[in-house]
Coordinates of N, CA and C in Angstrom, one line a residue:
Chain A
X358 N 12.9 -0.9 -12.6 CA 11.8 0.0 -11.7 C 12.5 0.3 -10.6
X359 N 11.3 0.9 -9.7 CA 11.9 1.3 -8.5 C 12.1 0.3 -7.3
X360 N 12.9 0.4 -6.4 CA 13.2 -0.4 -5.5 C 13.0 0.4 -4.0
X361 N 12.5 -0.1 -3.0 CA 12.5 0.6 -1.8 C 12.5 -0.4 -0.6
X362 N 13.8 0.1 0.0 CA 14.2 -0.8 1.2 C 13.9 0.0 2.5
X363 N 13.4 -0.8 3.5 CA 12.9 -0.1 4.6 C 13.4 -0.8 5.9
X364 N 13.7 0.1 7.1 CA 14.4 -0.7 8.1 C 14.0 0.3 9.3
X365 N 13.9 -0.4 10.5 CA 14.1 -1.9 10.7 C 12.7 -2.5 10.4
X366 N 12.8 -3.7 10.6 CA 11.6 -4.7 10.2 C 10.7 -4.5 11.5
X367 N 11.1 -4.5 12.7 CA 10.3 -4.4 13.9 C 11.3 -3.2 14.8
X368 N 10.2 -2.7 15.6 CA 10.9 -1.5 16.5 C 10.1 -1.5 17.8
X369 N 10.8 -1.6 18.9 CA 10.1 -1.7 20.1 C 10.4 -0.5 20.9
X370 N 9.5 0.4 21.5 CA 9.9 1.6 22.0 C 9.0 1.8 23.3
X371 N 9.3 2.4 24.2 CA 8.6 2.6 25.5 C 7.7 3.9 25.2
X372 N 6.7 4.0 25.6 CA 5.6 5.2 25.6 C 6.5 6.4 25.8
X373 N 6.3 7.4 25.1 CA 7.1 8.7 25.5 C 8.3 8.9 24.8
X374 N 8.9 7.8 24.1 CA 10.2 7.6 23.4 C 9.6 8.3 21.7
X375 N 10.9 8.6 21.3 CA 10.8 8.8 19.7 C 11.1 7.4 18.9
X376 N 10.3 7.3 17.8 CA 10.7 6.2 16.9 C 10.9 6.9 15.6
X377 N 12.1 6.1 14.8 CA 12.5 6.5 13.5 C 12.5 5.2 12.7
X378 N 12.0 5.4 11.4 CA 11.7 4.3 10.4 C 12.4 5.2 9.2
X379 N 13.4 4.3 8.5 CA 14.2 4.8 7.4 C 13.9 4.1 6.1
X380 N 13.6 4.4 5.1 CA 13.5 4.0 3.7 C 14.6 4.6 2.7
X381 N 15.1 3.7 1.8 CA 16.0 4.3 0.8 C 15.2 3.8 -0.5
X382 N 15.4 4.6 -1.7 CA 14.7 4.1 -3.0 C 15.8 4.4 -3.8
X383 N 15.7 3.8 -5.0 CA 16.6 3.3 -6.0 C 16.5 4.4 -7.2
X384 N 15.4 4.9 -7.5 CA 15.3 5.7 -8.8 C 15.4 7.2 -8.5
X385 N 16.3 8.0 -8.7 CA 16.4 9.3 -8.3 C 15.3 10.2 -8.9
X386 N 14.6 9.8 -10.1 CA 13.4 10.5 -10.6 C 12.0 10.3 -9.8
X387 N 12.1 9.5 -8.8 CA 10.9 9.6 -7.7 C 10.8 10.7 -7.2
X388 N 9.4 11.1 -7.0 CA 9.2 12.5 -6.6 C 8.1 12.6 -5.5
X389 N 7.7 11.4 -5.2 CA 6.5 11.5 -4.1 C 6.8 10.3 -3.2
X390 N 6.5 10.7 -1.7 CA 7.1 9.6 -0.8 C 6.0 9.8 0.4
X391 N 5.0 8.8 0.2 CA 4.0 8.9 1.2 C 4.4 7.7 2.4
X392 N 3.8 7.8 3.5 CA 3.9 6.9 4.6 C 2.4 6.3 4.9
X393 N 2.2 5.1 5.1 CA 1.0 4.3 5.3 C 1.2 3.8 6.6
X394 N -0.1 3.9 7.4 CA 0.0 3.2 8.8 C -1.0 2.2 8.5
X395 N -0.7 0.8 9.1 CA -1.7 -0.2 9.2 C -1.8 -0.8 10.4
X396 N -3.2 -0.6 11.0 CA -3.4 -1.2 12.5 C -3.8 -2.7 11.9
X397 N -3.8 -3.4 13.1 CA -4.0 -5.0 13.0 C -5.3 -5.3 12.4
X398 N -5.3 -6.0 11.2 CA -6.3 -6.3 10.7 C -7.2 -5.3 10.1
X399 N -6.7 -4.1 9.8 CA -7.2 -3.0 8.9 C -6.6 -2.8 7.8
X400 N -7.1 -1.9 6.9 CA -6.5 -1.5 5.8 C -5.2 -0.3 6.1
X401 N -4.3 -0.5 5.1 CA -3.4 0.8 5.1 C -4.0 2.1 4.8
X402 N -3.7 3.2 5.7 CA -4.1 4.6 5.5 C -3.1 5.4 5.5
X403 N -3.0 6.4 4.7 CA -2.0 7.6 4.6 C -1.8 8.2 5.9
X404 N -0.8 8.6 6.2 CA -0.5 9.5 7.5 C 0.2 10.8 7.2
X405 N 1.1 10.8 6.5 CA 1.9 11.7 6.0 C 2.8 11.5 4.5
X406 N 2.8 12.7 3.8 CA 3.7 12.7 2.6 C 4.5 13.6 2.4
X407 N 5.5 13.5 1.5 CA 6.4 14.3 1.1 C 6.7 14.3 -0.4
X408 N 6.9 15.5 -0.9 CA 7.2 15.6 -2.3 C 9.0 16.1 -2.5
X409 N 9.4 15.7 -3.8 CA 10.8 15.9 -4.0 C 11.2 17.4 -3.7
X410 N 10.5 18.4 -3.9 CA 10.6 19.9 -3.8 C 11.0 20.2 -2.4
X411 N 10.7 19.4 -1.3 CA 10.5 19.9 0.1 C 11.6 18.7 1.0
X412 N 12.2 19.5 1.9 CA 13.1 18.5 2.7 C 12.6 17.8 4.0
X413 N 11.4 18.6 4.6 CA 10.9 18.1 5.7 C 9.4 18.7 5.9
X414 N 8.6 17.6 6.4 CA 7.3 18.1 6.6 C 6.6 17.5 7.9
X415 N 6.0 18.4 8.7 CA 5.5 17.8 10.1 C 4.1 18.1 10.2
X416 N 3.5 17.0 11.0 CA 2.2 17.0 11.2 C 2.1 16.5 12.7
X417 N 1.8 17.3 13.7 CA 1.9 17.2 15.0 C 2.9 16.3 15.6
X418 N 2.9 15.2 15.9 CA 3.7 14.2 16.7 C 4.7 13.7 15.3
X419 N 4.1 13.7 14.0 CA 4.6 13.1 12.9 C 5.4 13.8 12.1
X420 N 6.6 13.5 11.6 CA 7.2 14.2 10.6 C 8.1 13.4 9.6
X421 N 8.3 13.8 8.5 CA 9.0 13.0 7.5 C 10.2 14.0 7.0
X422 N 11.3 13.4 6.8 CA 12.2 14.0 6.1 C 12.9 13.3 4.9
X423 N 13.4 14.2 3.7 CA 13.9 13.7 2.6 C 15.1 14.1 2.4
X424 N 16.2 13.1 2.0 CA 17.3 13.5 1.5 C 17.6 13.0 0.1
X425 N 17.3 13.9 -1.0 CA 17.2 13.5 -2.3 C 18.6 13.1 -2.8
X426 N 19.9 13.6 -2.2 CA 21.1 13.5 -2.6 C 21.5 11.8 -2.4
X427 N 21.1 11.3 -1.0 CA 21.3 10.0 -0.4 C 20.1 9.1 -0.9
X428 N 19.2 9.6 -1.5 CA 17.9 8.9 -1.9 C 17.3 8.4 -0.6
X429 N 17.3 8.7 0.6 CA 16.5 8.2 1.5 C 15.7 9.1 2.4
X430 N 14.7 8.7 2.9 CA 13.7 9.4 3.7 C 13.3 8.7 4.9
X431 N 12.7 9.5 5.9 CA 12.6 8.8 7.2 C 11.3 9.2 7.7
X432 N 10.8 8.5 8.5 CA 9.4 8.8 9.4 C 10.0 8.8 11.0
X433 N 9.7 10.3 11.3 CA 9.8 10.5 12.8 C 8.5 10.5 13.6
X434 N 8.4 9.8 14.9 CA 7.2 9.9 15.6 C 7.7 10.3 17.0
X435 N 7.3 11.3 17.5 CA 7.7 11.7 18.8 C 6.6 11.4 19.9
X436 N 7.0 11.4 21.1 CA 6.2 11.2 22.0 C 5.0 10.1 21.9
X437 N 5.9 8.9 21.4 CA 4.9 7.8 21.0 C 3.9 7.1 22.0
X438 N 2.9 6.7 21.7 CA 1.8 6.4 22.4 C 1.4 4.9 22.0
X439 N 0.9 4.2 22.9 CA 0.5 2.9 22.6 C -0.5 2.8 21.3
X440 N -1.3 3.7 21.2 CA -2.1 3.6 19.7 C -1.2 3.9 18.6
X441 N 0.1 4.4 18.7 CA 0.9 4.2 17.6 C 1.3 3.0 17.0
X442 N 1.0 1.8 18.0 CA 1.4 0.6 17.6 C 0.8 0.3 16.2
X443 N 1.6 -0.3 15.3 CA 0.8 -0.7 14.0 C 2.1 -0.8 13.1
X444 N 1.8 -1.4 11.8 CA 2.7 -1.6 10.8 C 2.8 -0.3 10.0
X445 N 4.1 0.2 9.7 CA 4.2 1.3 8.9 C 4.9 1.2 7.6
X446 N 4.2 1.5 6.4 CA 5.0 1.3 5.3 C 5.4 2.7 4.5
X447 N 6.4 2.5 4.1 CA 7.0 3.9 3.2 C 6.6 3.5 1.7
X448 N 6.6 4.4 1.0 CA 6.3 4.1 -0.7 C 7.2 5.3 -1.5
X449 N 7.2 5.0 -2.7 CA 7.8 5.9 -3.6 C 7.1 5.7 -4.9
X450 N 7.0 6.6 -5.5 CA 6.2 6.9 -7.0 C 7.0 7.7 -8.0
X451 N 7.2 7.2 -9.0 CA 8.0 7.9 -10.3 C 6.9 8.8 -11.0
X452 N 7.4 10.1 -11.1 CA 6.5 11.1 -11.8 C 6.2 10.2 -13.2
X453 N 4.9 10.2 -13.8 CA 4.5 9.8 -15.0 C 4.1 8.4 -14.9
X454 N 4.3 7.8 -13.9 CA 4.0 6.3 -13.6 C 2.7 6.3 -12.5
X455 N 2.0 5.4 -12.5 CA 0.9 5.4 -11.8 C 0.9 4.4 -10.6
X456 N 2.1 3.9 -10.2 CA 2.0 2.9 -9.2 C 3.1 3.1 -8.0
X457 N 2.6 2.9 -7.1 CA 3.4 3.0 -5.7 C 4.4 1.9 -5.4
X458 N 5.4 1.9 -5.3 CA 6.3 0.8 -4.9 C 6.6 1.2 -3.2
X459 N 6.2 -0.1 -2.4 CA 6.2 -0.2 -0.9 C 7.5 -0.7 -0.7
X460 N 7.8 -0.3 0.7 CA 8.8 -1.1 1.5 C 8.1 -2.3 2.1
X461 N 8.8 -3.0 2.6 CA 8.3 -4.4 3.3 C 7.7 -3.9 4.7
X462 N 7.7 -2.8 5.1 CA 7.2 -2.8 6.3 C 7.9 -2.4 7.7
X463 N 7.5 -1.8 8.6 CA 7.9 -1.7 10.0 C 6.9 -2.1 10.9
X464 N 7.0 -3.0 11.9 CA 6.2 -3.4 12.9 C 6.8 -2.5 14.1
X465 N 5.7 -1.4 14.6 CA 6.1 -0.7 15.7 C 5.4 -0.9 16.8
X466 N 6.1 -1.4 17.9 CA 5.3 -1.7 19.2 C 5.6 -0.8 20.2
X467 N 4.6 0.0 21.0 CA 4.7 0.9 21.8 C 4.3 0.4 23.1
X468 N 5.6 0.2 24.1 CA 4.8 -0.5 25.4 C 4.5 0.7 26.2
X469 N 3.7 0.6 27.1 CA 3.1 1.5 28.1 C 4.0 1.7 29.2
Chain B
X774 N -20.4 8.1 2.0 CA -19.3 8.0 1.1 C -18.6 6.8 1.3
X775 N -18.6 5.5 0.5 CA -18.1 4.2 0.9 C -16.6 4.2 0.7
X776 N -16.0 5.1 -0.3 CA -14.6 4.8 -0.6 C -14.4 3.7 -1.5
X777 N -13.6 2.6 -1.1 CA -13.3 1.5 -1.7 C -14.0 0.5 -1.2
X778 N -14.6 -0.4 -1.8 CA -15.4 -1.6 -1.3 C -15.0 -3.0 -2.2
X779 N -14.4 -3.6 -1.4 CA -14.0 -5.3 -1.8 C -14.9 -6.4 -1.1
X780 N -15.3 -7.1 -2.0 CA -16.0 -8.2 -1.7 C -15.5 -9.7 -2.2
X781 N -15.3 -10.8 -1.4 CA -15.8 -11.0 0.0 C -14.7 -10.5 0.8
X782 N -15.0 -10.6 2.2 CA -13.9 -10.2 3.1 C -13.2 -11.5 3.4
X783 N -13.9 -12.7 3.6 CA -13.0 -14.0 3.8 C -13.4 -14.9 2.7
X784 N -12.6 -16.0 2.3 CA -12.8 -16.8 1.3 C -11.7 -18.1 1.5
X785 N -12.2 -19.3 1.7 CA -11.5 -20.5 1.6 C -12.0 -21.2 0.4
X786 N -10.8 -21.5 -0.5 CA -10.8 -22.3 -1.8 C -10.1 -23.5 -1.6
X787 N -10.6 -24.4 -2.6 CA -9.6 -25.7 -2.6 C -8.7 -25.4 -3.9
X788 N -7.6 -26.0 -3.7 CA -6.6 -26.0 -4.8 C -7.4 -26.3 -6.2
X789 N -7.0 -25.5 -7.2 CA -7.6 -25.8 -8.7 C -8.9 -25.0 -8.7
X790 N -9.7 -24.4 -7.6 CA -11.1 -23.7 -7.8 C -10.7 -22.4 -8.3
X791 N -11.7 -21.6 -8.8 CA -11.4 -20.4 -9.5 C -12.4 -19.4 -8.7
X792 N -12.1 -18.3 -8.6 CA -12.9 -17.2 -8.0 C -12.5 -15.7 -8.4
X793 N -13.5 -14.8 -8.3 CA -13.3 -13.4 -8.6 C -13.5 -12.7 -7.4
X794 N -12.5 -11.6 -7.1 CA -12.4 -10.7 -6.2 C -13.1 -9.4 -6.6
X795 N -14.3 -8.8 -6.2 CA -14.5 -7.7 -6.7 C -14.0 -6.4 -5.9
X796 N -14.1 -5.5 -6.6 CA -13.6 -4.1 -6.1 C -14.6 -2.9 -6.6
X797 N -14.9 -2.0 -6.0 CA -15.5 -0.9 -6.6 C -15.1 0.5 -5.7
X798 N -15.0 1.5 -6.4 CA -14.8 2.9 -5.6 C -15.5 3.8 -6.2
X799 N -16.1 4.5 -5.2 CA -17.1 5.7 -5.5 C -16.5 7.1 -5.5
X800 N -15.1 7.3 -5.8 CA -14.6 8.6 -5.6 C -14.0 8.9 -7.0
X801 N -14.6 8.5 -8.0 CA -14.2 9.0 -9.3 C -12.9 8.9 -9.7
X802 N -12.1 8.1 -9.0 CA -10.6 8.0 -9.3 C -10.4 7.2 -10.8
X803 N -9.2 7.8 -11.4 CA -9.0 7.1 -12.5 C -8.2 5.5 -12.4
X804 N -7.2 5.6 -11.3 CA -6.5 4.3 -11.1 C -6.9 3.4 -10.2
X805 N -6.7 2.1 -10.5 CA -7.1 1.1 -9.5 C -6.2 0.2 -9.6
X806 N -5.8 -0.5 -8.2 CA -4.7 -1.4 -8.2 C -5.3 -2.7 -7.3
X807 N -4.5 -3.7 -7.6 CA -4.6 -5.0 -6.8 C -3.2 -5.2 -6.0
X808 N -3.2 -5.3 -4.7 CA -1.8 -5.9 -4.0 C -2.2 -7.1 -3.2
X809 N -1.4 -7.9 -2.9 CA -1.3 -8.8 -2.1 C -0.4 -8.5 -0.7
X810 N -0.7 -8.9 0.1 CA 0.1 -8.8 1.4 C 0.4 -10.1 2.1
X811 N 1.8 -10.3 2.2 CA 2.0 -11.5 3.0 C 3.0 -11.1 4.1
X812 N 3.2 -11.9 5.1 CA 4.0 -11.7 6.3 C 5.4 -11.3 5.8
X813 N 6.0 -10.0 6.3 CA 7.1 -9.9 5.9 C 7.6 -9.5 4.5
X814 N 6.6 -9.5 3.6 CA 6.6 -9.2 2.3 C 6.1 -7.8 1.8
X815 N 5.7 -7.0 2.8 CA 4.9 -5.9 2.4 C 3.9 -6.0 1.6
X816 N 3.5 -4.8 0.9 CA 2.6 -4.8 -0.4 C 3.1 -5.1 -1.8
X817 N 2.6 -6.0 -2.4 CA 3.3 -6.3 -3.7 C 2.1 -6.1 -4.7
X818 N 2.4 -5.5 -5.6 CA 1.5 -5.2 -6.7 C 1.2 -6.3 -7.7
X819 N -0.2 -6.7 -7.8 CA -0.4 -7.8 -8.9 C -0.7 -7.2 -10.2
X820 N -1.9 -6.3 -10.4 CA -2.1 -5.7 -11.4 C -2.4 -4.2 -11.0
X821 N -2.3 -3.4 -12.3 CA -3.0 -2.3 -12.0 C -3.7 -1.6 -13.2
X822 N -4.5 -0.8 -13.1 CA -5.4 -0.2 -14.2 C -5.2 1.5 -14.1
X823 N -4.3 2.1 -14.8 CA -4.1 3.5 -14.7 C -5.4 4.5 -15.2
X824 N -6.0 3.9 -16.2 CA -7.3 4.4 -16.5 C -8.2 3.4 -17.1
X825 N -9.6 3.8 -17.1 CA -10.6 2.9 -17.5 C -10.2 2.4 -19.1
X826 N -10.3 1.1 -19.3 CA -9.9 0.5 -20.5 C -8.5 0.1 -20.5
X827 N -7.8 0.2 -19.7 CA -6.3 -0.2 -19.6 C -5.8 -0.9 -18.4
X828 N -5.1 -1.8 -18.5 CA -4.6 -2.8 -17.4 C -2.9 -3.3 -17.7
X829 N -2.5 -3.2 -16.7 CA -0.9 -3.7 -16.8 C -0.4 -4.5 -15.7
X830 N 0.7 -5.4 -15.9 CA 1.0 -6.2 -14.8 C 1.8 -5.4 -13.9
X831 N 1.8 -6.0 -12.6 CA 2.7 -5.4 -11.6 C 3.9 -6.2 -11.5
X832 N 4.0 -6.5 -10.1 CA 5.4 -7.4 -9.9 C 5.2 -8.8 -9.7
X833 N 4.0 -9.2 -9.2 CA 3.6 -10.5 -9.1 C 2.2 -11.0 -9.7
X834 N 2.3 -11.0 -11.1 CA 1.0 -11.1 -11.9 C 0.5 -12.6 -12.2
X835 N 1.6 -13.5 -12.2 CA 1.3 -14.7 -12.4 C 0.3 -15.7 -11.8
X836 N -0.7 -16.2 -12.4 CA -1.8 -16.5 -11.7 C -3.0 -16.1 -11.7
X837 N -3.0 -14.8 -12.0 CA -4.2 -13.8 -11.9 C -4.6 -13.4 -13.0
X838 N -5.8 -12.6 -13.3 CA -6.2 -12.0 -14.2 C -7.0 -11.0 -13.9
X839 N -7.0 -9.7 -14.4 CA -7.9 -8.6 -14.0 C -8.9 -8.0 -15.1
X840 N -9.9 -7.5 -14.9 CA -10.8 -6.7 -15.7 C -11.1 -5.3 -15.2
X841 N -10.8 -4.3 -15.9 CA -11.5 -3.1 -15.5 C -12.8 -2.7 -16.0
X842 N -13.8 -3.0 -15.4 CA -15.2 -3.4 -16.0 C -15.7 -1.9 -16.4
X843 N -15.5 -0.8 -15.6 CA -15.9 0.5 -15.9 C -14.8 1.3 -14.9
X844 N -15.2 2.6 -15.0 CA -14.2 3.3 -14.0 C -14.4 3.0 -12.8
X845 N -15.5 2.7 -12.0 CA -15.7 2.2 -10.7 C -15.2 0.9 -10.5
X846 N -15.1 0.0 -11.1 CA -14.9 -1.6 -10.8 C -13.8 -1.8 -11.5
X847 N -13.0 -3.0 -10.7 CA -12.0 -3.5 -11.0 C -11.7 -4.9 -10.2
X848 N -12.0 -6.0 -11.2 CA -11.9 -7.1 -10.4 C -10.5 -8.1 -10.7
X849 N -10.5 -9.1 -9.8 CA -9.3 -9.8 -9.7 C -9.8 -11.4 -10.0
X850 N -9.3 -12.1 -10.9 CA -9.7 -13.3 -10.9 C -8.6 -14.3 -10.9
X851 N -8.7 -15.4 -10.0 CA -7.7 -16.4 -9.9 C -8.5 -17.6 -10.6
X852 N -8.0 -18.0 -11.7 CA -8.5 -19.2 -12.7 C -8.2 -20.4 -12.0
X853 N -7.1 -20.8 -11.4 CA -6.9 -22.0 -10.9 C -6.1 -22.0 -9.4
X854 N -6.7 -21.7 -8.4 CA -6.1 -21.2 -7.2 C -5.2 -22.4 -6.6
X855 N -4.0 -21.8 -6.2 CA -2.9 -22.6 -5.6 C -2.6 -22.3 -4.3
X856 N -2.0 -23.0 -3.2 CA -1.9 -22.7 -2.0 C -0.9 -21.4 -1.8
X857 N -0.1 -21.3 -2.7 CA 1.1 -20.0 -2.8 C 0.1 -18.6 -3.0
X858 N -1.3 -18.7 -3.1 CA -1.9 -17.5 -3.3 C -2.8 -17.3 -2.2
X859 N -2.5 -18.1 -1.2 CA -3.1 -17.8 0.3 C -2.5 -16.5 0.6
X860 N -3.2 -15.4 0.7 CA -2.6 -14.1 1.4 C -3.9 -13.3 1.5
X861 N -3.4 -11.9 2.1 CA -4.8 -10.9 2.1 C -4.3 -10.0 0.8
X862 N -5.6 -9.9 0.2 CA -5.5 -9.1 -1.2 C -6.3 -7.6 -0.8
X863 N -5.8 -6.5 -1.1 CA -6.2 -5.4 -1.1 C -6.4 -4.8 -2.4
X864 N -7.7 -4.0 -2.7 CA -7.7 -3.3 -3.9 C -7.5 -1.8 -3.3
X865 N -7.0 -0.9 -4.3 CA -6.8 0.6 -4.0 C -7.1 1.2 -5.3
X866 N -7.4 2.6 -4.9 CA -7.7 3.4 -6.0 C -6.9 4.8 -5.7
X867 N -6.5 5.6 -6.7 CA -6.0 7.1 -6.5 C -6.3 7.6 -7.6
X868 N -6.4 9.0 -7.5 CA -7.1 9.9 -8.5 C -6.5 10.0 -9.9
X869 N -5.1 10.2 -10.0 CA -4.4 10.4 -11.1 C -3.2 9.6 -11.2
X870 N -3.0 9.2 -12.4 CA -1.6 8.3 -12.4 C -0.4 8.9 -12.3
X871 N 0.2 8.9 -11.2 CA 1.4 9.5 -11.2 C 1.7 11.0 -11.2
X872 N 0.7 11.6 -10.8 CA 0.6 13.1 -10.8 C 0.2 13.9 -9.5
X873 N 0.9 14.7 -9.2 CA 0.3 15.5 -8.1 C 0.4 14.6 -6.7
X874 N -0.7 14.9 -6.1 CA -1.0 14.2 -4.7 C -1.6 12.7 -5.3
X875 N -1.2 11.7 -5.0 CA -1.7 10.4 -5.4 C -1.8 9.6 -4.3
X876 N -2.5 10.1 -3.3 CA -3.0 9.2 -2.1 C -3.6 8.0 -2.7
X877 N -3.4 6.8 -2.1 CA -3.9 5.7 -2.5 C -4.9 5.2 -1.3
X878 N -6.2 5.0 -1.8 CA -7.1 4.6 -0.8 C -7.5 3.1 -0.8
X879 N -7.4 2.6 0.3 CA -7.4 0.8 0.4 C -8.9 0.5 0.7
X880 N -9.4 -0.6 0.1 CA -10.3 -1.4 0.6 C -10.1 -2.2 2.0
X881 N -11.0 -3.0 2.4 CA -10.8 -3.4 3.8 C -10.0 -4.8 3.7
X882 N -9.9 -5.3 2.5 CA -9.1 -6.4 2.2 C -9.9 -7.6 2.2
X883 N -9.4 -8.7 1.6 CA -9.9 -10.0 1.5 C -9.0 -11.0 2.0
X884 N -9.2 -11.6 2.9 CA -8.3 -12.9 3.4 C -8.6 -14.1 2.8
X885 N -7.9 -14.6 1.7 CA -8.3 -15.9 0.9 C -7.0 -17.0 1.5
X886 N -7.6 -18.1 1.8 CA -7.0 -19.4 2.0 C -7.3 -20.4 1.0
X887 N -6.3 -20.9 0.5 CA -6.2 -21.8 -0.5 C -5.8 -23.2 0.0
X888 N -6.5 -24.3 0.2 CA -6.0 -25.5 0.9 C -6.3 -26.4 -0.1

């Protein structure tokens, strides 16, 4: 089955800095890679996703890059704000299967 | 539009007691899932149902059973609760099994404590 590794487990940055979270996956057939944000006490919610036929996708301050050869993908947050503080989860899914495999999460703390 | 609704939000059980967590979605999704979330462990899949009438084990199914009652509802049952099942449980649903955009929508979670 798929295995997703996520690093770092915690990340502290100053407001305005950039933050990068990295994930690696094991199955080269995986073709969909979403990122979820979970605020304290809330449910995970999708913030951005990328498919295997695209190398990069951007949505305002958030971007995701995918390197299929190396089997890793990254979340980039620029100009971080205190409201970006949350736990972020990467995930991967195999075409033809119905389940997402999640990484263990990264707690991002943005200090004012 | 309620999305994914879980009940209850909080529950305390004694070891050996049983209970059922209820989940319903109103988005006409085919696939439904149950995850547990523990500190430092991320979201681990317990069981899933790719479509109405089917269920399959996930990563951590021991001690749990599920029922896909109809397309809307997917319940999780603990037959004999153990302290190791203390966790936050999330139900989720997605449109299609493994095809195209498969955004998973999560319920608000159930915080379960087994004493």
